[in-house]
Protein backbone atom coordinates (compact mmCIF):
# COMPACT_ATOMS: atom_id res chain seq x y z
CA UNK A 1 0.00 0.00 0.00
CA UNK A 2 1.42 3.48 -0.75
CA UNK A 3 2.58 5.43 2.29
CA UNK A 4 0.16 8.16 3.41
CA UNK A 5 1.69 11.50 2.41
CA UNK A 6 2.05 14.10 5.16
CA UNK A 7 -0.62 16.81 5.16
CA UNK A 8 0.28 19.69 2.95
CA UNK A 9 -0.61 23.36 3.27
CA UNK A 10 -3.14 24.88 0.94
CA UNK A 11 -1.39 27.73 -0.79
CA UNK A 12 -3.62 30.72 -1.63
CA UNK A 13 -2.75 33.90 -3.48
CA UNK A 14 -4.71 37.12 -3.04
CA UNK A 15 -4.34 39.15 -6.23
CA UNK A 16 -5.89 41.99 -8.15
CA UNK A 17 -4.30 44.75 -10.23
CA UNK A 18 -6.08 47.42 -8.24
CA UNK A 19 -4.76 48.80 -4.97
CA UNK A 20 -6.98 49.26 -1.93
CA UNK A 21 -9.50 46.54 -2.87
CA UNK A 22 -8.83 44.34 0.15
CA UNK A 23 -6.09 41.95 -1.02
CA UNK A 24 -4.16 42.29 2.21
CA UNK A 25 -7.35 42.37 4.25
CA UNK A 26 -8.37 38.96 2.87
CA UNK A 27 -5.09 37.49 4.11
CA UNK A 28 -5.60 39.25 7.44
CA UNK A 29 -9.10 37.77 7.83
CA UNK A 30 -8.09 34.24 6.85
CA UNK A 31 -5.09 34.33 9.19
CA UNK A 32 -7.35 35.57 11.95
CA UNK A 33 -9.59 32.52 11.61
CA UNK A 34 -6.56 30.21 11.40
CA UNK A 35 -5.39 31.60 14.74
CA UNK A 36 -8.80 31.08 16.30
CA UNK A 37 -9.08 27.52 14.97
CA UNK A 38 -5.50 26.62 15.80
CA UNK A 39 -4.58 26.03 12.18
CA UNK A 40 -0.98 26.80 11.32
CA UNK A 41 -0.74 29.70 8.90
CA UNK A 42 2.17 31.34 7.11
CA UNK A 43 1.72 34.64 5.29
CA UNK A 44 4.31 35.65 2.73
CA UNK A 45 4.36 39.41 2.25
CA UNK A 46 5.14 40.07 -1.41
CA UNK A 47 4.08 43.71 -1.46
CA UNK A 48 6.59 46.46 -0.85
CA UNK A 49 3.88 48.39 0.98
CA UNK A 50 4.55 45.87 3.76
CA UNK A 51 1.10 46.09 5.32
CA UNK A 52 1.06 42.49 6.53
CA UNK A 53 4.61 42.82 7.82
CA UNK A 54 3.74 45.98 9.76
CA UNK A 55 0.52 44.55 11.18
CA UNK A 56 1.96 41.24 12.38
CA UNK A 57 5.52 42.37 13.08
CA UNK A 58 5.18 45.96 14.34
CA UNK A 59 8.76 46.05 15.61
CA UNK A 60 10.24 44.49 12.52
CA UNK A 61 13.70 45.94 11.87
CA UNK A 62 15.28 42.84 10.43
CA UNK A 63 17.10 43.69 7.19
CA UNK A 64 16.28 40.34 5.57
CA UNK A 65 13.03 39.27 4.06
CA UNK A 66 11.32 37.66 1.12
CA UNK A 67 13.73 39.22 -1.41
CA UNK A 68 16.32 36.59 -0.38
CA UNK A 69 14.17 33.97 -2.10
CA UNK A 70 14.37 35.83 -5.41
CA UNK A 71 18.06 36.58 -5.42
CA UNK A 72 19.42 34.97 -8.60
CA UNK A 73 21.36 31.84 -7.76
CA UNK A 74 20.36 32.00 -4.10
CA UNK A 75 20.06 28.65 -2.40
CA UNK A 76 18.43 29.75 0.79
CA UNK A 77 16.71 27.72 3.50
CA UNK A 78 13.33 29.52 3.66
CA UNK A 79 13.02 28.58 7.34
CA UNK A 80 15.50 31.31 8.20
CA UNK A 81 13.15 33.92 6.76
CA UNK A 82 10.12 32.83 8.79
CA UNK A 83 9.29 35.13 11.69
CA UNK A 84 7.05 34.20 14.61
CA UNK A 85 4.33 36.72 15.43
CA UNK A 86 2.47 37.50 18.66
CA UNK A 87 -0.06 34.88 17.51
CA UNK A 88 1.21 31.36 17.95
CA UNK A 89 -0.47 29.97 14.84
CA UNK A 90 0.53 32.79 12.48
CA UNK A 91 4.02 33.16 11.04
CA UNK A 92 5.14 35.71 8.48
CA UNK A 93 7.89 35.95 5.89
CA UNK A 94 8.29 39.74 5.88
CA UNK A 95 9.09 42.04 3.03
CA UNK A 96 11.78 44.70 3.31
CA UNK A 97 12.70 47.82 1.33
CA UNK A 98 15.24 45.74 -0.59
CA UNK A 99 12.48 43.90 -2.39
CA UNK A 100 11.96 46.75 -4.89
CA UNK A 101 15.16 45.71 -6.62
CA UNK A 102 13.95 42.14 -7.09
CA UNK A 103 10.31 42.64 -8.01
CA UNK A 104 10.96 42.88 -11.75
CA UNK A 105 8.21 44.09 -14.05
CA UNK A 106 8.94 42.36 -17.35
CA UNK A 107 8.75 38.61 -17.93
CA UNK A 108 11.90 38.69 -20.06
CA UNK A 109 13.81 39.86 -16.98
CA UNK A 110 12.80 36.84 -14.91
CA UNK A 111 12.10 34.05 -17.40
CA UNK A 112 15.66 33.36 -18.52
CA UNK A 113 16.81 32.61 -14.99
CA UNK A 114 13.45 31.09 -14.07
CA UNK A 115 13.22 33.40 -11.06
CA UNK A 116 9.45 32.88 -11.07
CA UNK A 117 10.03 29.30 -9.88
CA UNK A 118 11.99 30.45 -6.81
CA UNK A 119 8.99 30.96 -4.54
CA UNK A 120 7.45 27.57 -5.41
CA UNK A 121 10.81 25.95 -4.69
CA UNK A 122 11.10 27.74 -1.34
CA UNK A 123 7.54 26.98 -0.26
CA UNK A 124 7.91 23.32 -1.19
CA UNK A 125 10.21 23.15 1.86
CA UNK A 126 7.54 24.64 4.13
CA UNK A 127 4.27 23.09 2.93
CA UNK A 128 4.26 20.27 5.44
CA UNK A 129 4.64 22.71 8.36
CA UNK A 130 1.45 24.67 7.76
CA UNK A 131 -2.24 24.21 7.09
CA UNK A 132 -2.44 27.40 5.06
CA UNK A 133 0.12 29.52 3.25
CA UNK A 134 -1.24 32.91 2.13
CA UNK A 135 0.55 35.02 -0.46
CA UNK A 136 -0.22 38.73 -0.32
CA UNK A 137 0.57 40.32 -3.69
CA UNK A 138 1.29 43.82 -4.97
CA UNK A 139 -1.36 45.43 -7.21
CA UNK A 140 0.38 44.54 -10.44
CA UNK A 141 1.70 41.63 -12.45
CA UNK A 142 5.37 41.49 -11.66
CA UNK A 143 7.83 38.81 -10.65
CA UNK A 144 6.27 38.66 -7.15
CA UNK A 145 2.69 38.10 -8.27
CA UNK A 146 3.66 35.79 -11.16
CA UNK A 147 5.80 33.71 -8.80
CA UNK A 148 2.92 33.64 -6.31
CA UNK A 149 0.64 32.13 -8.96
CA UNK A 150 3.32 29.60 -9.85
CA UNK A 151 3.55 28.58 -6.19
CA UNK A 152 -0.19 28.47 -5.42
CA UNK A 153 -3.01 25.98 -5.47
CA UNK A 154 -5.71 28.65 -5.52
CA UNK A 155 -6.21 32.34 -6.32
CA UNK A 156 -8.64 34.72 -4.67
CA UNK A 157 -9.51 37.92 -6.50
CA UNK A 158 -10.94 40.58 -4.20
CA UNK A 159 -12.83 43.35 -5.92
CA UNK A 160 -15.15 46.19 -5.07
CA UNK A 161 -18.74 46.52 -6.26
CA UNK A 162 -18.04 49.84 -7.96
CA UNK A 163 -17.48 51.33 -11.35
CA UNK A 164 -14.08 50.01 -12.53
CA UNK A 165 -14.30 47.41 -9.77
CA UNK A 166 -14.00 44.53 -12.23
CA UNK A 167 -11.50 46.27 -14.51
CA UNK A 168 -8.18 44.56 -14.58
CA UNK A 169 -9.66 41.21 -13.65
CA UNK A 170 -9.47 40.10 -17.32
CA UNK A 171 -5.73 40.65 -17.17
CA UNK A 172 -5.50 38.67 -13.93
CA UNK A 173 -7.48 35.81 -15.51
CA UNK A 174 -5.23 35.88 -18.60
CA UNK A 175 -2.15 35.60 -16.40
CA UNK A 176 -3.76 32.77 -14.40
CA UNK A 177 -4.37 30.90 -17.68
CA UNK A 178 -0.82 31.49 -18.80
CA UNK A 179 0.52 30.13 -15.50
CA UNK A 180 -1.84 27.13 -15.70
CA UNK A 181 -0.63 26.32 -19.21
CA UNK A 182 3.05 26.96 -18.79
CA UNK A 183 4.04 26.67 -15.18
CA UNK A 184 1.49 25.38 -12.71
CA UNK A 185 -1.41 23.24 -13.96
CA UNK A 186 -2.60 22.77 -10.35
CA UNK A 187 -3.57 26.43 -10.06
CA UNK A 188 -7.30 27.11 -9.75
CA UNK A 189 -9.35 30.26 -9.38
CA UNK A 190 -11.07 29.90 -6.01
CA UNK A 191 -13.28 32.88 -6.69
CA UNK A 192 -13.98 36.59 -6.59
CA UNK A 193 -14.61 38.08 -3.19
CA UNK A 194 -16.62 41.29 -3.12
CA UNK A 195 -14.98 43.44 -0.49
CA UNK A 196 -15.70 46.75 1.24
CA UNK A 197 -19.35 46.37 0.31
CA UNK A 198 -21.56 49.29 1.33
CA UNK A 199 -25.06 47.84 1.48
CA UNK A 200 -26.73 51.20 2.08
CA UNK A 201 -25.43 52.57 -1.23
CA UNK A 202 -27.95 51.58 -3.89
CA UNK A 203 -25.49 51.68 -6.78
CA UNK A 204 -23.30 49.09 -5.05
CA UNK A 205 -26.21 46.63 -5.27
CA UNK A 206 -26.42 47.10 -9.04
CA UNK A 207 -22.64 46.67 -9.44
CA UNK A 208 -22.89 43.53 -7.32
CA UNK A 209 -25.55 42.15 -9.68
CA UNK A 210 -23.30 42.94 -12.66
CA UNK A 211 -20.41 41.11 -10.99
CA UNK A 212 -22.63 38.09 -10.28
CA UNK A 213 -23.94 38.14 -13.88
CA UNK A 214 -20.41 38.30 -15.28
CA UNK A 215 -18.65 35.82 -13.03
CA UNK A 216 -21.52 33.55 -11.94
CA UNK A 217 -20.70 30.90 -9.38
CA UNK A 218 -17.12 32.13 -9.19
CA UNK A 219 -18.36 34.95 -6.96
CA UNK A 220 -18.26 34.13 -3.26
CA UNK A 221 -21.62 34.16 -1.47
CA UNK A 222 -19.86 35.84 1.45
CA UNK A 223 -19.70 39.61 1.03
CA UNK A 224 -17.12 41.51 3.03
CA UNK A 225 -18.88 44.66 4.24
CA UNK A 226 -17.13 47.97 4.60
CA UNK A 227 -17.05 48.06 8.35
CA UNK A 228 -15.56 50.22 11.07
CA UNK A 229 -14.90 47.06 13.10
CA UNK A 230 -12.61 45.74 10.38
CA UNK A 231 -10.86 49.09 10.27
CA UNK A 232 -10.38 49.15 14.05
CA UNK A 233 -8.96 45.63 14.05
CA UNK A 234 -6.39 46.69 11.42
CA UNK A 235 -5.62 49.95 13.29
CA UNK A 236 -5.12 48.05 16.55
CA UNK A 237 -3.15 45.33 14.73
CA UNK A 238 -5.27 42.61 16.36
CA UNK A 239 -6.91 40.02 14.11
CA UNK A 240 -10.69 40.43 14.13
CA UNK A 241 -11.55 37.06 15.74
CA UNK A 242 -9.48 38.12 18.76
CA UNK A 243 -10.21 41.82 18.59
CA UNK A 244 -14.02 41.46 18.66
CA UNK A 245 -14.79 37.73 18.72
CA UNK A 246 -18.56 38.04 18.94
CA UNK A 247 -18.89 40.87 16.41
CA UNK A 248 -20.65 40.64 13.07
CA UNK A 249 -17.26 41.30 11.46
CA UNK A 250 -15.71 38.24 13.14
CA UNK A 251 -18.66 36.12 11.98
CA UNK A 252 -18.06 37.36 8.42
CA UNK A 253 -14.39 36.35 8.68
CA UNK A 254 -15.42 32.83 9.78
CA UNK A 255 -18.00 32.61 6.99
CA UNK A 256 -15.37 33.67 4.45
CA UNK A 257 -13.00 31.01 5.76
CA UNK A 258 -15.71 28.32 5.68
CA UNK A 259 -16.61 29.23 2.12
CA UNK A 260 -12.94 29.02 1.11
CA UNK A 261 -12.78 25.55 2.64
CA UNK A 262 -15.94 24.33 0.94
CA UNK A 263 -14.78 25.75 -2.42
CA UNK A 264 -11.41 24.05 -1.93
CA UNK A 265 -13.24 20.78 -1.14
CA UNK A 266 -15.26 21.06 -4.36
CA UNK A 267 -12.19 22.01 -6.39
CA UNK A 268 -10.32 18.98 -5.05
CA UNK A 269 -13.20 16.65 -5.89
CA UNK A 270 -13.28 18.03 -9.44
CA UNK A 271 -9.52 17.62 -9.71
CA UNK A 272 -9.72 13.96 -8.60
CA UNK A 273 -12.58 13.41 -11.09
CA UNK A 274 -10.53 14.91 -13.95
CA UNK A 275 -7.52 12.76 -13.03
CA UNK A 276 -9.68 9.62 -12.87
CA UNK A 277 -11.26 10.35 -16.25
CA UNK A 278 -7.84 11.05 -17.72
CA UNK A 279 -6.51 7.73 -16.38
CA UNK A 280 -9.52 5.86 -17.71
CA UNK A 281 -9.08 7.43 -21.14
CA UNK A 282 -5.35 6.63 -21.11
CA UNK A 283 -4.32 10.31 -21.47
CA UNK A 284 -0.99 11.23 -19.83
CA UNK A 285 -1.11 12.90 -16.39
CA UNK A 286 -0.43 16.64 -16.32
CA UNK A 287 2.42 17.41 -13.98
CA UNK A 288 3.50 20.71 -12.46
CA UNK A 289 6.58 22.01 -14.18
CA UNK A 290 7.43 25.13 -12.27
CA UNK A 291 9.18 23.85 -9.19
CA UNK A 292 11.82 22.02 -11.18
CA UNK A 293 14.98 23.84 -12.03
N1 LIG B 1 -14.02 45.37 4.62
C1 LIG B 1 -13.34 46.44 5.02
N2 LIG B 1 -13.90 47.35 5.85
C2 LIG B 1 -13.22 48.45 6.23
N3 LIG B 1 -11.96 48.72 5.85
C3 LIG B 1 -11.34 47.84 5.03
C4 LIG B 1 -11.98 46.66 4.58
N4 LIG B 1 -11.14 45.98 3.77
C5 LIG B 1 -10.01 46.70 3.73
N5 LIG B 1 -10.13 47.82 4.48
C6 LIG B 1 -9.14 48.87 4.63
O1 LIG B 1 -8.96 49.47 3.35
C7 LIG B 1 -7.57 49.74 3.11
C8 LIG B 1 -7.13 48.98 1.86
O2 LIG B 1 -7.28 47.59 2.08
P1 LIG B 1 -6.12 46.59 1.72
O3 LIG B 1 -6.52 45.23 2.13
O4 LIG B 1 -4.83 47.12 2.28
O5 LIG B 1 -6.11 46.71 0.14
P2 LIG B 1 -5.02 46.16 -0.91
O6 LIG B 1 -4.18 45.16 -0.23
O7 LIG B 1 -5.85 45.58 -2.01
O8 LIG B 1 -4.26 47.37 -1.37
C9 LIG B 1 -6.83 49.31 4.36
O9 LIG B 1 -6.67 50.45 5.17
C10 LIG B 1 -7.76 48.32 5.02
O10 LIG B 1 -7.61 48.30 6.41
MG1 LIG C 1 -2.11 45.15 0.10
Tab-separated table of C-alpha atoms and ligand atoms in Angstrom:
chain	number	residue	atom	x	y	z
A	1	UNK	CA	0.000	0.000	0.000
A	2	UNK	CA	1.421	3.484	-0.749
A	3	UNK	CA	2.576	5.434	2.285
A	4	UNK	CA	0.159	8.161	3.406
A	5	UNK	CA	1.693	11.497	2.409
A	6	UNK	CA	2.050	14.102	5.159
A	7	UNK	CA	-0.618	16.811	5.161
A	8	UNK	CA	0.276	19.693	2.949
A	9	UNK	CA	-0.613	23.361	3.269
A	10	UNK	CA	-3.144	24.884	0.942
A	11	UNK	CA	-1.389	27.729	-0.794
A	12	UNK	CA	-3.621	30.716	-1.628
A	13	UNK	CA	-2.751	33.899	-3.478
A	14	UNK	CA	-4.708	37.119	-3.040
A	15	UNK	CA	-4.338	39.154	-6.231
A	16	UNK	CA	-5.888	41.991	-8.152
A	17	UNK	CA	-4.300	44.750	-10.228
A	18	UNK	CA	-6.077	47.419	-8.235
A	19	UNK	CA	-4.760	48.802	-4.967
A	20	UNK	CA	-6.983	49.260	-1.925
A	21	UNK	CA	-9.497	46.536	-2.874
A	22	UNK	CA	-8.834	44.342	0.146
A	23	UNK	CA	-6.085	41.954	-1.022
A	24	UNK	CA	-4.163	42.287	2.209
A	25	UNK	CA	-7.350	42.370	4.253
A	26	UNK	CA	-8.371	38.961	2.867
A	27	UNK	CA	-5.087	37.489	4.110
A	28	UNK	CA	-5.599	39.255	7.437
A	29	UNK	CA	-9.102	37.767	7.828
A	30	UNK	CA	-8.092	34.236	6.848
A	31	UNK	CA	-5.092	34.329	9.194
A	32	UNK	CA	-7.353	35.571	11.947
A	33	UNK	CA	-9.594	32.516	11.606
A	34	UNK	CA	-6.556	30.211	11.403
A	35	UNK	CA	-5.393	31.597	14.739
A	36	UNK	CA	-8.798	31.080	16.300
A	37	UNK	CA	-9.081	27.520	14.967
A	38	UNK	CA	-5.502	26.616	15.804
A	39	UNK	CA	-4.578	26.028	12.178
A	40	UNK	CA	-0.975	26.795	11.320
A	41	UNK	CA	-0.737	29.696	8.901
A	42	UNK	CA	2.171	31.342	7.110
A	43	UNK	CA	1.719	34.638	5.288
A	44	UNK	CA	4.306	35.650	2.731
A	45	UNK	CA	4.357	39.408	2.248
A	46	UNK	CA	5.142	40.068	-1.405
A	47	UNK	CA	4.076	43.712	-1.456
A	48	UNK	CA	6.592	46.463	-0.845
A	49	UNK	CA	3.885	48.390	0.977
A	50	UNK	CA	4.549	45.869	3.759
A	51	UNK	CA	1.101	46.091	5.325
A	52	UNK	CA	1.061	42.491	6.528
A	53	UNK	CA	4.612	42.821	7.819
A	54	UNK	CA	3.740	45.980	9.756
A	55	UNK	CA	0.523	44.547	11.180
A	56	UNK	CA	1.956	41.243	12.377
A	57	UNK	CA	5.524	42.367	13.076
A	58	UNK	CA	5.180	45.956	14.338
A	59	UNK	CA	8.761	46.053	15.605
A	60	UNK	CA	10.239	44.495	12.516
A	61	UNK	CA	13.705	45.938	11.867
A	62	UNK	CA	15.277	42.838	10.430
A	63	UNK	CA	17.098	43.689	7.192
A	64	UNK	CA	16.282	40.335	5.571
A	65	UNK	CA	13.026	39.269	4.055
A	66	UNK	CA	11.316	37.658	1.115
A	67	UNK	CA	13.732	39.215	-1.405
A	68	UNK	CA	16.317	36.593	-0.377
A	69	UNK	CA	14.167	33.967	-2.098
A	70	UNK	CA	14.366	35.828	-5.406
A	71	UNK	CA	18.061	36.577	-5.417
A	72	UNK	CA	19.423	34.968	-8.602
A	73	UNK	CA	21.361	31.840	-7.762
A	74	UNK	CA	20.359	31.997	-4.101
A	75	UNK	CA	20.063	28.652	-2.402
A	76	UNK	CA	18.432	29.747	0.792
A	77	UNK	CA	16.709	27.724	3.496
A	78	UNK	CA	13.326	29.520	3.658
A	79	UNK	CA	13.023	28.582	7.338
A	80	UNK	CA	15.505	31.313	8.201
A	81	UNK	CA	13.148	33.925	6.759
A	82	UNK	CA	10.120	32.826	8.786
A	83	UNK	CA	9.285	35.135	11.691
A	84	UNK	CA	7.045	34.199	14.609
A	85	UNK	CA	4.325	36.722	15.429
A	86	UNK	CA	2.466	37.497	18.660
A	87	UNK	CA	-0.060	34.875	17.505
A	88	UNK	CA	1.208	31.362	17.955
A	89	UNK	CA	-0.466	29.974	14.837
A	90	UNK	CA	0.528	32.787	12.484
A	91	UNK	CA	4.017	33.155	11.039
A	92	UNK	CA	5.143	35.712	8.481
A	93	UNK	CA	7.886	35.953	5.892
A	94	UNK	CA	8.293	39.741	5.882
A	95	UNK	CA	9.086	42.043	3.035
A	96	UNK	CA	11.779	44.704	3.306
A	97	UNK	CA	12.697	47.815	1.331
A	98	UNK	CA	15.243	45.739	-0.588
A	99	UNK	CA	12.484	43.895	-2.389
A	100	UNK	CA	11.962	46.750	-4.890
A	101	UNK	CA	15.160	45.708	-6.625
A	102	UNK	CA	13.950	42.135	-7.092
A	103	UNK	CA	10.312	42.639	-8.010
A	104	UNK	CA	10.962	42.880	-11.750
A	105	UNK	CA	8.212	44.089	-14.051
A	106	UNK	CA	8.937	42.361	-17.348
A	107	UNK	CA	8.746	38.612	-17.934
A	108	UNK	CA	11.903	38.688	-20.058
A	109	UNK	CA	13.807	39.857	-16.981
A	110	UNK	CA	12.804	36.842	-14.914
A	111	UNK	CA	12.101	34.046	-17.402
A	112	UNK	CA	15.658	33.359	-18.515
A	113	UNK	CA	16.811	32.613	-14.986
A	114	UNK	CA	13.449	31.089	-14.066
A	115	UNK	CA	13.218	33.403	-11.059
A	116	UNK	CA	9.448	32.878	-11.073
A	117	UNK	CA	10.027	29.301	-9.876
A	118	UNK	CA	11.985	30.448	-6.812
A	119	UNK	CA	8.986	30.960	-4.539
A	120	UNK	CA	7.451	27.567	-5.406
A	121	UNK	CA	10.814	25.946	-4.687
A	122	UNK	CA	11.101	27.742	-1.340
A	123	UNK	CA	7.540	26.975	-0.263
A	124	UNK	CA	7.910	23.318	-1.188
A	125	UNK	CA	10.207	23.147	1.857
A	126	UNK	CA	7.537	24.639	4.131
A	127	UNK	CA	4.271	23.093	2.933
A	128	UNK	CA	4.264	20.271	5.444
A	129	UNK	CA	4.637	22.708	8.355
A	130	UNK	CA	1.446	24.669	7.758
A	131	UNK	CA	-2.240	24.208	7.088
A	132	UNK	CA	-2.436	27.402	5.062
A	133	UNK	CA	0.117	29.524	3.247
A	134	UNK	CA	-1.240	32.906	2.130
A	135	UNK	CA	0.553	35.021	-0.464
A	136	UNK	CA	-0.220	38.731	-0.325
A	137	UNK	CA	0.572	40.323	-3.690
A	138	UNK	CA	1.290	43.821	-4.967
A	139	UNK	CA	-1.358	45.431	-7.208
A	140	UNK	CA	0.383	44.537	-10.443
A	141	UNK	CA	1.703	41.634	-12.451
A	142	UNK	CA	5.374	41.486	-11.656
A	143	UNK	CA	7.831	38.806	-10.645
A	144	UNK	CA	6.269	38.663	-7.153
A	145	UNK	CA	2.693	38.102	-8.275
A	146	UNK	CA	3.664	35.795	-11.165
A	147	UNK	CA	5.799	33.708	-8.802
A	148	UNK	CA	2.918	33.636	-6.306
A	149	UNK	CA	0.637	32.132	-8.965
A	150	UNK	CA	3.324	29.598	-9.854
A	151	UNK	CA	3.552	28.578	-6.189
A	152	UNK	CA	-0.192	28.466	-5.421
A	153	UNK	CA	-3.007	25.977	-5.473
A	154	UNK	CA	-5.710	28.653	-5.519
A	155	UNK	CA	-6.205	32.345	-6.319
A	156	UNK	CA	-8.635	34.720	-4.665
A	157	UNK	CA	-9.509	37.923	-6.497
A	158	UNK	CA	-10.937	40.581	-4.196
A	159	UNK	CA	-12.828	43.351	-5.923
A	160	UNK	CA	-15.148	46.187	-5.072
A	161	UNK	CA	-18.737	46.524	-6.259
A	162	UNK	CA	-18.044	49.840	-7.962
A	163	UNK	CA	-17.480	51.329	-11.349
A	164	UNK	CA	-14.082	50.006	-12.532
A	165	UNK	CA	-14.300	47.408	-9.773
A	166	UNK	CA	-14.001	44.529	-12.233
A	167	UNK	CA	-11.504	46.270	-14.515
A	168	UNK	CA	-8.177	44.562	-14.584
A	169	UNK	CA	-9.661	41.205	-13.646
A	170	UNK	CA	-9.474	40.103	-17.315
A	171	UNK	CA	-5.726	40.648	-17.172
A	172	UNK	CA	-5.495	38.671	-13.930
A	173	UNK	CA	-7.476	35.813	-15.507
A	174	UNK	CA	-5.235	35.876	-18.600
A	175	UNK	CA	-2.153	35.595	-16.397
A	176	UNK	CA	-3.757	32.772	-14.398
A	177	UNK	CA	-4.375	30.904	-17.675
A	178	UNK	CA	-0.817	31.490	-18.801
A	179	UNK	CA	0.519	30.129	-15.504
A	180	UNK	CA	-1.835	27.131	-15.696
A	181	UNK	CA	-0.632	26.317	-19.209
A	182	UNK	CA	3.054	26.963	-18.788
A	183	UNK	CA	4.041	26.667	-15.184
A	184	UNK	CA	1.486	25.377	-12.706
A	185	UNK	CA	-1.406	23.235	-13.957
A	186	UNK	CA	-2.605	22.774	-10.353
A	187	UNK	CA	-3.574	26.435	-10.057
A	188	UNK	CA	-7.302	27.112	-9.746
A	189	UNK	CA	-9.351	30.258	-9.375
A	190	UNK	CA	-11.074	29.900	-6.013
A	191	UNK	CA	-13.275	32.877	-6.688
A	192	UNK	CA	-13.975	36.594	-6.594
A	193	UNK	CA	-14.607	38.084	-3.187
A	194	UNK	CA	-16.620	41.287	-3.120
A	195	UNK	CA	-14.983	43.437	-0.489
A	196	UNK	CA	-15.698	46.753	1.242
A	197	UNK	CA	-19.354	46.369	0.313
A	198	UNK	CA	-21.556	49.293	1.329
A	199	UNK	CA	-25.062	47.839	1.477
A	200	UNK	CA	-26.735	51.199	2.080
A	201	UNK	CA	-25.431	52.574	-1.229
A	202	UNK	CA	-27.946	51.582	-3.893
A	203	UNK	CA	-25.492	51.684	-6.785
A	204	UNK	CA	-23.304	49.094	-5.054
A	205	UNK	CA	-26.209	46.632	-5.266
A	206	UNK	CA	-26.415	47.098	-9.043
A	207	UNK	CA	-22.643	46.674	-9.441
A	208	UNK	CA	-22.891	43.531	-7.318
A	209	UNK	CA	-25.554	42.148	-9.680
A	210	UNK	CA	-23.299	42.936	-12.655
A	211	UNK	CA	-20.414	41.114	-10.987
A	212	UNK	CA	-22.632	38.087	-10.278
A	213	UNK	CA	-23.942	38.138	-13.882
A	214	UNK	CA	-20.412	38.298	-15.277
A	215	UNK	CA	-18.649	35.816	-13.025
A	216	UNK	CA	-21.524	33.549	-11.937
A	217	UNK	CA	-20.697	30.896	-9.378
A	218	UNK	CA	-17.116	32.126	-9.192
A	219	UNK	CA	-18.358	34.949	-6.956
A	220	UNK	CA	-18.263	34.132	-3.259
A	221	UNK	CA	-21.624	34.162	-1.468
A	222	UNK	CA	-19.865	35.835	1.449
A	223	UNK	CA	-19.698	39.609	1.028
A	224	UNK	CA	-17.122	41.508	3.032
A	225	UNK	CA	-18.882	44.660	4.242
A	226	UNK	CA	-17.128	47.968	4.595
A	227	UNK	CA	-17.051	48.061	8.352
A	228	UNK	CA	-15.557	50.215	11.075
A	229	UNK	CA	-14.903	47.059	13.101
A	230	UNK	CA	-12.614	45.736	10.385
A	231	UNK	CA	-10.859	49.092	10.273
A	232	UNK	CA	-10.384	49.150	14.050
A	233	UNK	CA	-8.963	45.629	14.046
A	234	UNK	CA	-6.387	46.695	11.425
A	235	UNK	CA	-5.615	49.948	13.294
A	236	UNK	CA	-5.122	48.052	16.555
A	237	UNK	CA	-3.149	45.326	14.734
A	238	UNK	CA	-5.267	42.615	16.364
A	239	UNK	CA	-6.913	40.019	14.109
A	240	UNK	CA	-10.687	40.425	14.127
A	241	UNK	CA	-11.549	37.063	15.744
A	242	UNK	CA	-9.476	38.120	18.765
A	243	UNK	CA	-10.213	41.816	18.585
A	244	UNK	CA	-14.022	41.464	18.656
A	245	UNK	CA	-14.791	37.734	18.716
A	246	UNK	CA	-18.563	38.039	18.936
A	247	UNK	CA	-18.891	40.868	16.409
A	248	UNK	CA	-20.651	40.638	13.068
A	249	UNK	CA	-17.259	41.298	11.459
A	250	UNK	CA	-15.712	38.239	13.136
A	251	UNK	CA	-18.661	36.121	11.979
A	252	UNK	CA	-18.057	37.356	8.418
A	253	UNK	CA	-14.389	36.348	8.684
A	254	UNK	CA	-15.419	32.830	9.784
A	255	UNK	CA	-18.005	32.612	6.989
A	256	UNK	CA	-15.371	33.666	4.454
A	257	UNK	CA	-12.999	31.013	5.758
A	258	UNK	CA	-15.709	28.319	5.677
A	259	UNK	CA	-16.607	29.233	2.120
A	260	UNK	CA	-12.937	29.024	1.108
A	261	UNK	CA	-12.779	25.548	2.635
A	262	UNK	CA	-15.936	24.335	0.939
A	263	UNK	CA	-14.781	25.752	-2.419
A	264	UNK	CA	-11.413	24.050	-1.931
A	265	UNK	CA	-13.243	20.783	-1.140
A	266	UNK	CA	-15.260	21.065	-4.359
A	267	UNK	CA	-12.191	22.014	-6.393
A	268	UNK	CA	-10.322	18.982	-5.050
A	269	UNK	CA	-13.203	16.647	-5.891
A	270	UNK	CA	-13.285	18.027	-9.441
A	271	UNK	CA	-9.516	17.616	-9.709
A	272	UNK	CA	-9.724	13.963	-8.601
A	273	UNK	CA	-12.576	13.406	-11.091
A	274	UNK	CA	-10.535	14.908	-13.946
A	275	UNK	CA	-7.517	12.759	-13.031
A	276	UNK	CA	-9.675	9.616	-12.867
A	277	UNK	CA	-11.263	10.351	-16.247
A	278	UNK	CA	-7.845	11.046	-17.715
A	279	UNK	CA	-6.511	7.727	-16.381
A	280	UNK	CA	-9.519	5.858	-17.712
A	281	UNK	CA	-9.081	7.426	-21.142
A	282	UNK	CA	-5.348	6.631	-21.115
A	283	UNK	CA	-4.321	10.312	-21.466
A	284	UNK	CA	-0.991	11.232	-19.831
A	285	UNK	CA	-1.110	12.899	-16.394
A	286	UNK	CA	-0.430	16.638	-16.317
A	287	UNK	CA	2.417	17.407	-13.976
A	288	UNK	CA	3.497	20.708	-12.460
A	289	UNK	CA	6.576	22.013	-14.176
A	290	UNK	CA	7.433	25.126	-12.270
A	291	UNK	CA	9.181	23.849	-9.190
A	292	UNK	CA	11.818	22.024	-11.183
A	293	UNK	CA	14.984	23.839	-12.032
B	1	LIG	N1	-14.022	45.368	4.624
B	1	LIG	C1	-13.338	46.442	5.018
B	1	LIG	N2	-13.903	47.354	5.846
B	1	LIG	C2	-13.215	48.455	6.229
B	1	LIG	N3	-11.956	48.722	5.847
B	1	LIG	C3	-11.339	47.843	5.028
B	1	LIG	C4	-11.985	46.657	4.579
B	1	LIG	N4	-11.140	45.985	3.772
B	1	LIG	C5	-10.011	46.699	3.728
B	1	LIG	N5	-10.129	47.823	4.480
B	1	LIG	C6	-9.137	48.872	4.632
B	1	LIG	O1	-8.955	49.473	3.351
B	1	LIG	C7	-7.573	49.736	3.106
B	1	LIG	C8	-7.128	48.981	1.859
B	1	LIG	O2	-7.285	47.587	2.080
B	1	LIG	P1	-6.117	46.586	1.724
B	1	LIG	O3	-6.517	45.235	2.134
B	1	LIG	O4	-4.830	47.116	2.283
B	1	LIG	O5	-6.105	46.708	0.138
B	1	LIG	P2	-5.024	46.164	-0.905
B	1	LIG	O6	-4.178	45.165	-0.231
B	1	LIG	O7	-5.850	45.583	-2.011
B	1	LIG	O8	-4.260	47.373	-1.375
B	1	LIG	C9	-6.834	49.314	4.358
B	1	LIG	O9	-6.669	50.445	5.169
B	1	LIG	C10	-7.765	48.316	5.017
B	1	LIG	O10	-7.614	48.303	6.411
B	2	LIG	MG1	-2.108	45.153	0.101
